[in-house]
């Protein structure tokens, strides 16, 4: 059976959030974020559909239209949210793919739920896709969907993009279901990664685990070729650049500095509260600078926004306690009346307030232990048309590949983080402008539209194979 959609996104979540008005009426609002902004025009141009969970467990909803997009809700039970989403996706795959910075949980019932839910997504997609449609599957929650979907609908052109890092073979090898997962991904025609290193890890894994030959970007299966390639995701540069040039945002940025007591330096961290983001170690670095007297409490304020995230997963609850204890300790030691050196917020903010915060801060500190890309780093750059502002950036964020003019740090080396934070604070306006200009050029050129465009172009116009399975070289790495 074929549906009427010639282009589809399949993602864990639909790109909308339900809001309930004071009078009790519910409506849907498009969730903020680069992916939906980049994809929406493509969806509107073609007969596009977006399949995903709508965010409430144990509830079935009929497909509905929003902003010119046709949305197809895929239901999840409360138990599936626990086992497939919080469990296998976020307690198994997330830590495993992020260099095992937390210990992954390997539980069979989580895997079973992951398989069941992936099958449901594949079936839903198979039902609404037109003959020969293009289907773009997103991220680590749905890695089995490509193969499941191909089995149901071999006529489709299937792409997959992984937003998080793809780990080295040695780490992936631990996964009890490694073979099934890799075979799931190989159902796609194109598998996209943030960085070339992730794509190379995947090709090596296919070779070692399944004995598949590869050459260049292409992996050779018996009857077809799977292309693997890096497509570094980006932000909507134009939208952010326009937003921060508005009078009321610039005024708000000044207000924020005044509310912070007009310190000489405003440092900023913006992250989901996640153990991969290195929040604790950057606060430790800042605390040590205060302790050693290299910074005075009235000289610098560190604003840390830690957006609530995955609050039902144990590891995340522990992390929140640890961070809040640490903030309390540092502030307790260094605060003066009416002046807290760390301003910590476990809250979410609107896009405009966030943009004003970026604009108001002198040093953006982004220190993940491992991160697929890190959009915050690129958003900060997009917001600084004034060419002020420095970016301290972890070498372990995908964004470090492109933003070479940032102050790069090894987040595991606290002394390095301290040194680079100080260098950034002491840099001359001329030096800052030089670095910012180059970084802005990069983000403006390679924005999220370009990311989506290049992926879809590669998916829809497959390159001629560079060789055949018979003459592909067998790499032995
Ligand atoms: C995954 C990968 C990859 C944060 N707080 C608020 C808020 N945010 C927005 C930021 C940014 C986004 O959330 C976070 O994106 P990141 O890229 O930094 O991190 P992940 O959530 O881990 O994303 C990552 C990304 O996927 C895309 O492929 O870069 O590596 O882990 O846009 O601005 N937005 C609002 N209020 C907040 O309080 N409105």
Short mmCIF file of N, CA and C in Angstrom, two decimals, residues 117-225:
data_model
loop_
_atom_site.label_atom_id
_atom_site.label_comp_id
_atom_site.label_asym_id
_atom_site.label_seq_id
_atom_site.Cartn_x
_atom_site.Cartn_y
_atom_site.Cartn_z
N UNK A 117 9.49 -0.51 18.95
CA UNK A 117 9.15 0.87 18.59
C UNK A 117 9.71 1.21 17.21
N UNK A 118 10.93 0.77 16.92
CA UNK A 118 11.50 1.03 15.60
C UNK A 118 10.63 0.40 14.50
N UNK A 119 10.12 -0.80 14.78
CA UNK A 119 9.26 -1.48 13.80
C UNK A 119 7.97 -0.67 13.59
N UNK A 120 7.46 -0.12 14.68
CA UNK A 120 6.22 0.69 14.56
C UNK A 120 6.46 1.93 13.70
N UNK A 121 7.60 2.58 13.90
CA UNK A 121 7.93 3.76 13.09
C UNK A 121 8.06 3.36 11.62
N UNK A 122 8.73 2.23 11.38
CA UNK A 122 8.94 1.78 9.99
C UNK A 122 7.58 1.49 9.33
N UNK A 123 6.71 0.83 10.06
CA UNK A 123 5.40 0.50 9.48
C UNK A 123 4.58 1.76 9.19
N UNK A 124 4.65 2.71 10.12
CA UNK A 124 3.91 3.97 9.91
C UNK A 124 4.44 4.69 8.68
N UNK A 125 5.76 4.69 8.52
CA UNK A 125 6.36 5.37 7.37
C UNK A 125 5.98 4.65 6.07
N UNK A 126 6.03 3.32 6.12
CA UNK A 126 5.71 2.53 4.92
C UNK A 126 4.29 2.82 4.44
N UNK A 127 3.43 3.09 5.39
CA UNK A 127 2.03 3.30 5.07
C UNK A 127 1.76 4.63 4.36
N UNK A 128 2.49 5.68 4.74
CA UNK A 128 2.14 7.00 4.19
C UNK A 128 3.06 7.47 3.06
N UNK A 129 4.09 6.66 2.72
CA UNK A 129 5.03 7.07 1.67
C UNK A 129 4.50 6.73 0.29
N UNK A 130 4.60 7.70 -0.60
CA UNK A 130 4.23 7.50 -2.00
C UNK A 130 5.26 6.59 -2.66
N UNK A 131 4.91 5.98 -3.77
CA UNK A 131 5.85 5.14 -4.53
C UNK A 131 7.13 5.94 -4.82
N UNK A 132 8.27 5.41 -4.49
CA UNK A 132 9.56 6.06 -4.79
C UNK A 132 9.88 7.26 -3.92
N UNK A 133 9.15 7.45 -2.82
CA UNK A 133 9.35 8.64 -1.97
C UNK A 133 10.75 8.66 -1.35
N UNK A 134 11.14 9.87 -0.92
CA UNK A 134 12.41 10.05 -0.22
C UNK A 134 12.10 10.12 1.28
N UNK A 135 12.75 9.26 2.06
CA UNK A 135 12.50 9.22 3.50
C UNK A 135 13.81 9.50 4.23
N UNK A 136 13.75 10.50 5.13
CA UNK A 136 14.96 10.87 5.86
C UNK A 136 14.75 10.55 7.34
N UNK A 137 15.46 9.53 7.82
CA UNK A 137 15.33 9.08 9.21
C UNK A 137 16.39 9.80 10.06
N UNK A 138 15.96 10.25 11.25
CA UNK A 138 16.85 11.04 12.10
C UNK A 138 17.26 10.30 13.38
N UNK A 139 18.53 10.22 13.59
CA UNK A 139 19.15 10.01 14.89
C UNK A 139 19.10 8.63 15.56
N UNK A 140 19.80 8.58 16.69
CA UNK A 140 20.15 7.30 17.33
C UNK A 140 18.96 6.51 17.85
N UNK A 141 17.82 7.17 18.07
CA UNK A 141 16.65 6.44 18.58
C UNK A 141 16.06 5.51 17.52
N UNK A 142 16.40 5.74 16.25
CA UNK A 142 15.72 5.03 15.16
C UNK A 142 16.68 4.32 14.20
N UNK A 143 17.74 3.74 14.74
CA UNK A 143 18.76 3.17 13.86
C UNK A 143 18.33 1.88 13.16
N UNK A 144 17.26 1.24 13.64
CA UNK A 144 16.80 0.02 12.97
C UNK A 144 15.81 0.32 11.85
N UNK A 145 15.29 1.55 11.86
CA UNK A 145 14.22 1.88 10.90
C UNK A 145 14.66 1.72 9.44
N UNK A 146 15.87 2.15 9.04
CA UNK A 146 16.19 2.02 7.62
C UNK A 146 16.01 0.60 7.07
N UNK A 147 16.54 -0.41 7.77
CA UNK A 147 16.42 -1.78 7.24
C UNK A 147 14.98 -2.28 7.33
N UNK A 148 14.30 -1.94 8.42
CA UNK A 148 12.91 -2.39 8.56
C UNK A 148 12.03 -1.79 7.46
N UNK A 149 12.30 -0.54 7.16
CA UNK A 149 11.52 0.17 6.15
C UNK A 149 11.83 -0.37 4.75
N UNK A 150 13.10 -0.63 4.50
CA UNK A 150 13.48 -1.15 3.17
C UNK A 150 12.81 -2.50 2.92
N UNK A 151 12.71 -3.30 3.98
CA UNK A 151 12.07 -4.61 3.83
C UNK A 151 10.60 -4.45 3.42
N UNK A 152 9.95 -3.47 4.02
CA UNK A 152 8.54 -3.25 3.72
C UNK A 152 8.34 -2.54 2.38
N UNK A 153 9.28 -1.62 2.08
CA UNK A 153 9.11 -0.76 0.90
C UNK A 153 10.44 -0.58 0.16
N UNK A 154 10.83 -1.60 -0.62
CA UNK A 154 12.13 -1.50 -1.30
C UNK A 154 12.17 -0.38 -2.35
N UNK A 155 11.02 0.19 -2.69
CA UNK A 155 10.99 1.26 -3.71
C UNK A 155 11.48 2.61 -3.17
N UNK A 156 11.58 2.75 -1.85
CA UNK A 156 11.88 4.07 -1.28
C UNK A 156 13.36 4.41 -1.35
N UNK A 157 13.64 5.71 -1.33
CA UNK A 157 15.03 6.17 -1.23
C UNK A 157 15.21 6.60 0.23
N UNK A 158 16.08 5.92 0.95
CA UNK A 158 16.14 6.11 2.41
C UNK A 158 17.47 6.74 2.84
N UNK A 159 17.37 7.82 3.60
CA UNK A 159 18.57 8.47 4.16
C UNK A 159 18.50 8.40 5.68
N UNK A 160 19.66 8.42 6.31
CA UNK A 160 19.71 8.42 7.78
C UNK A 160 20.77 9.43 8.19
N UNK A 161 20.45 10.25 9.21
CA UNK A 161 21.49 11.15 9.74
C UNK A 161 21.63 10.96 11.24
N UNK A 162 22.87 10.76 11.69
CA UNK A 162 23.16 10.59 13.11
C UNK A 162 23.64 11.92 13.69
N UNK A 163 22.90 12.45 14.67
CA UNK A 163 23.24 13.75 15.23
C UNK A 163 24.35 13.68 16.28
N UNK A 164 24.60 12.48 16.79
CA UNK A 164 25.62 12.34 17.85
C UNK A 164 26.85 11.64 17.26
N UNK A 165 27.94 11.57 17.98
CA UNK A 165 29.14 10.95 17.38
C UNK A 165 28.92 9.47 17.10
N UNK A 166 29.62 8.93 16.13
CA UNK A 166 29.63 7.47 15.98
C UNK A 166 30.94 6.97 16.56
N UNK A 167 30.88 6.05 17.53
CA UNK A 167 32.08 5.73 18.31
C UNK A 167 33.09 4.87 17.56
N UNK A 168 34.29 4.81 18.06
CA UNK A 168 35.30 3.92 17.49
C UNK A 168 34.87 2.46 17.65
N UNK A 169 35.37 1.61 16.77
CA UNK A 169 35.00 0.19 16.75
C UNK A 169 35.12 -0.44 18.14
N UNK A 170 36.20 -0.15 18.84
CA UNK A 170 36.48 -0.80 20.14
C UNK A 170 35.36 -0.53 21.14
N UNK A 171 34.76 0.64 21.09
CA UNK A 171 33.67 0.95 22.03
C UNK A 171 32.36 0.32 21.56
N UNK A 172 32.09 0.44 20.28
CA UNK A 172 30.82 -0.08 19.74
C UNK A 172 30.73 -1.59 19.95
N UNK A 173 31.89 -2.21 19.90
CA UNK A 173 31.99 -3.67 19.99
C UNK A 173 31.32 -4.23 21.25
N UNK A 174 31.24 -3.43 22.31
CA UNK A 174 30.66 -3.92 23.56
C UNK A 174 29.17 -4.21 23.44
N UNK A 175 28.52 -3.57 22.51
CA UNK A 175 27.06 -3.65 22.43
C UNK A 175 26.61 -5.07 22.09
N UNK A 176 25.80 -5.70 22.95
CA UNK A 176 25.36 -7.06 22.66
C UNK A 176 24.59 -7.17 21.34
N UNK A 177 23.98 -6.08 20.90
CA UNK A 177 23.17 -6.12 19.68
C UNK A 177 23.86 -5.36 18.55
N UNK A 178 25.19 -5.41 18.54
CA UNK A 178 25.97 -4.61 17.58
C UNK A 178 25.63 -4.96 16.13
N UNK A 179 25.46 -6.25 15.87
CA UNK A 179 25.24 -6.68 14.48
C UNK A 179 23.88 -6.16 13.99
N UNK A 180 22.87 -6.32 14.82
CA UNK A 180 21.51 -5.90 14.44
C UNK A 180 21.48 -4.39 14.17
N UNK A 181 22.20 -3.65 15.01
CA UNK A 181 22.18 -2.19 14.85
C UNK A 181 22.84 -1.75 13.54
N UNK A 182 23.99 -2.35 13.26
CA UNK A 182 24.70 -1.98 12.04
C UNK A 182 23.87 -2.38 10.81
N UNK A 183 23.28 -3.55 10.88
CA UNK A 183 22.44 -3.99 9.75
C UNK A 183 21.24 -3.06 9.58
N UNK A 184 20.73 -2.55 10.69
CA UNK A 184 19.62 -1.59 10.63
C UNK A 184 20.03 -0.36 9.84
N UNK A 185 21.19 0.19 10.15
CA UNK A 185 21.66 1.40 9.47
C UNK A 185 21.92 1.14 7.99
N UNK A 186 22.42 -0.06 7.70
CA UNK A 186 22.76 -0.37 6.30
C UNK A 186 21.53 -0.50 5.40
N UNK A 187 20.34 -0.41 6.00
CA UNK A 187 19.13 -0.37 5.18
C UNK A 187 19.01 0.95 4.43
N UNK A 188 19.78 1.96 4.84
CA UNK A 188 19.71 3.27 4.18
C UNK A 188 20.57 3.28 2.91
N UNK A 189 20.23 4.19 1.99
CA UNK A 189 21.09 4.42 0.82
C UNK A 189 22.23 5.35 1.17
N UNK A 190 21.93 6.28 2.10
CA UNK A 190 22.94 7.26 2.52
C UNK A 190 22.90 7.35 4.04
N UNK A 191 24.06 7.14 4.68
CA UNK A 191 24.14 7.31 6.13
C UNK A 191 25.04 8.52 6.38
N UNK A 192 24.46 9.57 7.00
CA UNK A 192 25.19 10.81 7.23
C UNK A 192 25.66 10.92 8.67
N UNK A 193 26.84 11.50 8.84
CA UNK A 193 27.43 11.72 10.16
C UNK A 193 27.82 13.18 10.28
N UNK A 194 28.08 13.62 11.52
CA UNK A 194 28.52 15.00 11.71
C UNK A 194 29.94 15.22 11.15
N UNK A 195 30.82 14.24 11.39
CA UNK A 195 32.23 14.42 11.02
C UNK A 195 32.73 13.24 10.19
N UNK A 196 33.77 13.48 9.39
CA UNK A 196 34.34 12.37 8.62
C UNK A 196 34.81 11.23 9.53
N UNK A 197 35.26 11.54 10.73
CA UNK A 197 35.74 10.50 11.66
C UNK A 197 34.64 9.52 12.02
N UNK A 198 33.41 9.99 12.20
CA UNK A 198 32.27 9.12 12.52
C UNK A 198 31.97 8.20 11.35
N UNK A 199 32.02 8.75 10.13
CA UNK A 199 31.76 7.95 8.94
C UNK A 199 32.84 6.87 8.79
N UNK A 200 34.09 7.24 9.08
CA UNK A 200 35.19 6.27 8.98
C UNK A 200 35.03 5.17 10.03
N UNK A 201 34.62 5.54 11.24
CA UNK A 201 34.38 4.53 12.28
C UNK A 201 33.33 3.53 11.82
N UNK A 202 32.29 4.05 11.20
CA UNK A 202 31.19 3.18 10.76
C UNK A 202 31.66 2.22 9.66
N UNK A 203 32.41 2.73 8.72
CA UNK A 203 32.89 1.87 7.62
C UNK A 203 33.79 0.75 8.15
N UNK A 204 34.66 1.13 9.09
CA UNK A 204 35.56 0.12 9.67
C UNK A 204 34.76 -0.95 10.40
N UNK A 205 33.74 -0.51 11.08
CA UNK A 205 32.90 -1.44 11.83
C UNK A 205 32.21 -2.42 10.88
N UNK A 206 31.71 -1.92 9.77
CA UNK A 206 31.03 -2.78 8.79
C UNK A 206 32.00 -3.83 8.26
N UNK A 207 33.21 -3.40 8.05
CA UNK A 207 34.24 -4.30 7.55
C UNK A 207 34.55 -5.40 8.58
N UNK A 208 34.76 -4.99 9.84
CA UNK A 208 35.16 -5.96 10.86
C UNK A 208 34.02 -6.86 11.30
N UNK A 209 32.85 -6.28 11.40
CA UNK A 209 31.72 -7.01 11.97
C UNK A 209 31.04 -7.88 10.92
N UNK A 210 30.92 -7.33 9.70
CA UNK A 210 30.14 -8.04 8.68
C UNK A 210 30.99 -8.44 7.47
N UNK A 211 32.27 -8.09 7.53
CA UNK A 211 33.15 -8.45 6.42
C UNK A 211 32.82 -7.73 5.12
N UNK A 212 32.23 -6.54 5.22
CA UNK A 212 31.83 -5.83 4.01
C UNK A 212 32.98 -4.98 3.47
N UNK A 213 33.25 -5.07 2.19
CA UNK A 213 34.30 -4.24 1.62
C UNK A 213 33.83 -2.80 1.44
N UNK A 214 34.77 -1.86 1.52
CA UNK A 214 34.40 -0.48 1.23
C UNK A 214 35.52 0.19 0.47
N UNK A 215 35.12 1.23 -0.25
CA UNK A 215 36.13 2.03 -0.95
C UNK A 215 35.67 3.47 -0.91
N UNK A 216 36.56 4.37 -0.50
CA UNK A 216 36.14 5.76 -0.34
C UNK A 216 34.97 5.81 0.61
N UNK A 217 33.88 6.44 0.17
CA UNK A 217 32.69 6.59 1.02
C UNK A 217 31.71 5.44 0.88
N UNK A 218 32.01 4.50 0.02
CA UNK A 218 30.98 3.51 -0.32
C UNK A 218 31.23 2.15 0.30
N UNK A 219 30.14 1.60 0.84
CA UNK A 219 30.20 0.25 1.41
C UNK A 219 29.44 -0.66 0.45
N UNK A 220 30.04 -1.80 0.13
CA UNK A 220 29.42 -2.68 -0.88
C UNK A 220 28.69 -3.83 -0.23
N UNK A 221 27.38 -3.85 -0.44
CA UNK A 221 26.56 -4.97 -0.01
C UNK A 221 26.40 -5.90 -1.23
N UNK A 222 25.78 -7.05 -1.04
CA UNK A 222 25.63 -7.98 -2.18
C UNK A 222 24.95 -7.33 -3.36
N UNK A 223 23.85 -6.59 -3.07
CA UNK A 223 23.01 -6.13 -4.16
C UNK A 223 22.93 -4.61 -4.29
N UNK A 224 23.64 -3.88 -3.42
CA UNK A 224 23.57 -2.43 -3.54
C UNK A 224 24.72 -1.78 -2.78
N UNK A 225 24.78 -0.44 -2.92
CA UNK A 225 25.88 0.32 -2.30
C UNK A 225 25.30 1.29 -1.27
#
